[in-house]
Short mmCIF file of C-alpha atoms in Angstrom, two decimals:
data_model
loop_
_atom_site.label_atom_id
_atom_site.label_comp_id
_atom_site.label_asym_id
_atom_site.label_seq_id
_atom_site.Cartn_x
_atom_site.Cartn_y
_atom_site.Cartn_z
CA MET A 220 -3.85 -14.05 -12.34
CA ILE A 221 -6.35 -16.62 -10.82
CA LEU A 222 -7.37 -15.46 -7.19
CA PRO A 223 -8.22 -17.71 -4.30
CA ASP A 224 -11.51 -16.61 -2.01
CA PHE A 225 -9.71 -15.72 0.22
CA LEU A 226 -8.28 -12.68 -1.36
CA THR A 227 -10.25 -9.93 -4.14
CA ARG A 228 -9.78 -7.56 -7.11
CA ASP A 229 -11.78 -4.71 -6.64
CA ALA A 230 -13.55 -2.76 -9.40
CA ASP A 231 -9.96 -0.36 -9.48
CA GLY A 232 -7.84 -3.77 -10.12
CA SER A 233 -6.71 -3.64 -6.82
CA ILE A 234 -5.74 -6.91 -4.86
CA HIS A 235 -7.11 -6.80 -1.00
CA VAL A 236 -8.02 -9.57 1.22
CA THR A 237 -11.34 -10.72 0.87
CA ASN A 238 -13.21 -8.56 3.77
CA HIS A 239 -10.37 -6.34 4.57
CA ARG A 240 -9.25 -3.75 3.01
CA ILE A 241 -5.74 -4.81 3.37
CA GLY A 242 -3.53 -4.63 0.68
CA LEU A 243 -1.53 -7.82 -1.12
CA GLU A 244 1.17 -5.68 -1.56
CA HIS A 245 1.48 -4.40 2.06
CA LEU A 246 1.39 -8.13 2.94
CA VAL A 247 3.77 -9.35 1.23
CA HIS A 248 6.22 -6.15 1.42
CA TYR A 249 6.38 -7.31 4.81
CA TYR A 250 6.95 -10.44 4.18
CA GLU A 251 10.06 -9.83 1.91
CA GLU A 252 10.95 -6.80 5.19
CA GLY A 253 11.70 -10.41 7.00
CA TYR A 254 7.56 -10.27 9.02
CA SER A 255 6.81 -14.09 9.82
CA PRO A 256 3.33 -15.10 10.43
CA GLU A 257 3.06 -14.16 13.86
CA MET A 258 4.34 -10.87 13.30
CA LEU A 259 2.33 -10.13 10.60
CA VAL A 260 -0.69 -10.03 12.67
CA SER A 261 0.24 -8.10 15.16
CA GLU A 262 0.70 -5.87 12.38
CA TYR A 263 -3.16 -6.59 11.21
CA PRO A 264 -5.10 -8.51 13.84
CA SER A 265 -7.62 -8.65 12.38
CA LEU A 266 -6.23 -11.12 10.19
CA GLY A 267 -6.44 -14.72 11.55
CA LEU A 268 -2.81 -17.05 11.64
CA ALA A 269 -3.68 -19.64 8.89
CA GLU A 270 -5.03 -16.64 6.93
CA ILE A 271 -1.49 -15.10 6.56
CA HIS A 272 -0.50 -19.09 5.71
CA LYS A 273 -2.68 -19.10 2.89
CA ILE A 274 -1.64 -15.77 1.56
CA ILE A 275 2.57 -16.27 2.22
CA ALA A 276 1.49 -19.51 0.51
CA PHE A 277 -0.42 -18.03 -2.60
CA TYR A 278 2.52 -15.64 -2.84
CA LEU A 279 5.04 -18.20 -2.61
CA GLU A 280 3.10 -20.51 -5.40
CA ASN A 281 2.60 -17.49 -8.04
CA ARG A 282 5.34 -15.06 -6.86
CA ILE A 283 6.47 -14.12 -10.51
CA GLU A 284 2.91 -13.55 -10.90
CA VAL A 285 2.05 -11.31 -7.53
CA ASP A 286 5.75 -9.32 -7.51
CA ALA A 287 4.38 -8.14 -11.61
CA TYR A 288 0.85 -7.27 -9.95
CA ILE A 289 3.70 -5.63 -6.97
CA SER A 290 5.40 -3.88 -9.76
CA LYS A 291 2.68 -2.43 -11.42
CA CYS A 292 1.25 -1.03 -8.29
CA GLN A 293 4.43 0.42 -7.22
CA GLU A 294 4.59 2.11 -10.61
CA GLN A 295 1.31 4.18 -9.78
CA LEU A 296 2.02 5.08 -7.13
CA ASP A 297 5.24 6.71 -8.46
CA THR A 298 3.76 8.30 -11.32
CA LEU A 299 0.78 10.25 -8.28
CA ARG A 300 4.05 11.45 -6.55
CA ASN A 301 6.38 12.81 -9.34
CA ALA A 302 2.45 14.06 -10.24
CA SER A 303 1.49 15.82 -6.92
CA HIS A 304 2.21 19.72 -7.22
CA VAL A 305 4.32 21.13 -5.29
CA GLY A 306 2.94 23.72 -2.19
CA PRO A 307 4.11 27.17 -1.32
CA SER A 308 7.48 27.74 0.49
CA LEU A 309 6.68 29.04 3.82
CA ALA A 310 8.36 32.41 2.52
CA GLU A 311 5.90 32.52 -0.32
CA LEU A 312 2.92 31.85 2.21
CA ARG A 313 4.44 34.95 4.33
CA LEU A 314 4.67 37.11 1.33
CA ARG A 315 1.05 36.19 0.09
CA LEU A 316 0.07 36.95 3.57
CA GLN A 317 1.29 40.04 3.69
CA THR A 318 -0.01 40.96 0.39
CA THR A 319 -3.42 40.12 1.52
CA THR A 320 -3.27 42.41 4.48
CA GLY A 321 -1.19 45.31 4.22
CA ALA A 322 2.53 45.43 5.40
CA ASP A 323 2.14 44.65 9.01
CA GLY A 324 0.35 41.48 8.32
CA LEU A 325 -2.96 42.39 10.43
#
């Protein structure tokens, strides 16, 4: 996908608004949830209304490619979430504390 000057792809392949850390997938998500351009400006006040309009127009003109990109982002997030380790329960932490400090917990 060829990006216009107001969008940038970083070294990791993430697409964000040029000179911002705001991801294209975030703006598209809110737009698809029914946010108007004015509402998006209130969510991202560092972006101007004209810039939001350009980003939405880019999305609508390149919907298939942008949706594929967003799906790939979501798959990567799901993989990371599934790979994350769940920490010990409160009961396990209490047992560890008792084991290391003695039966009285002090």
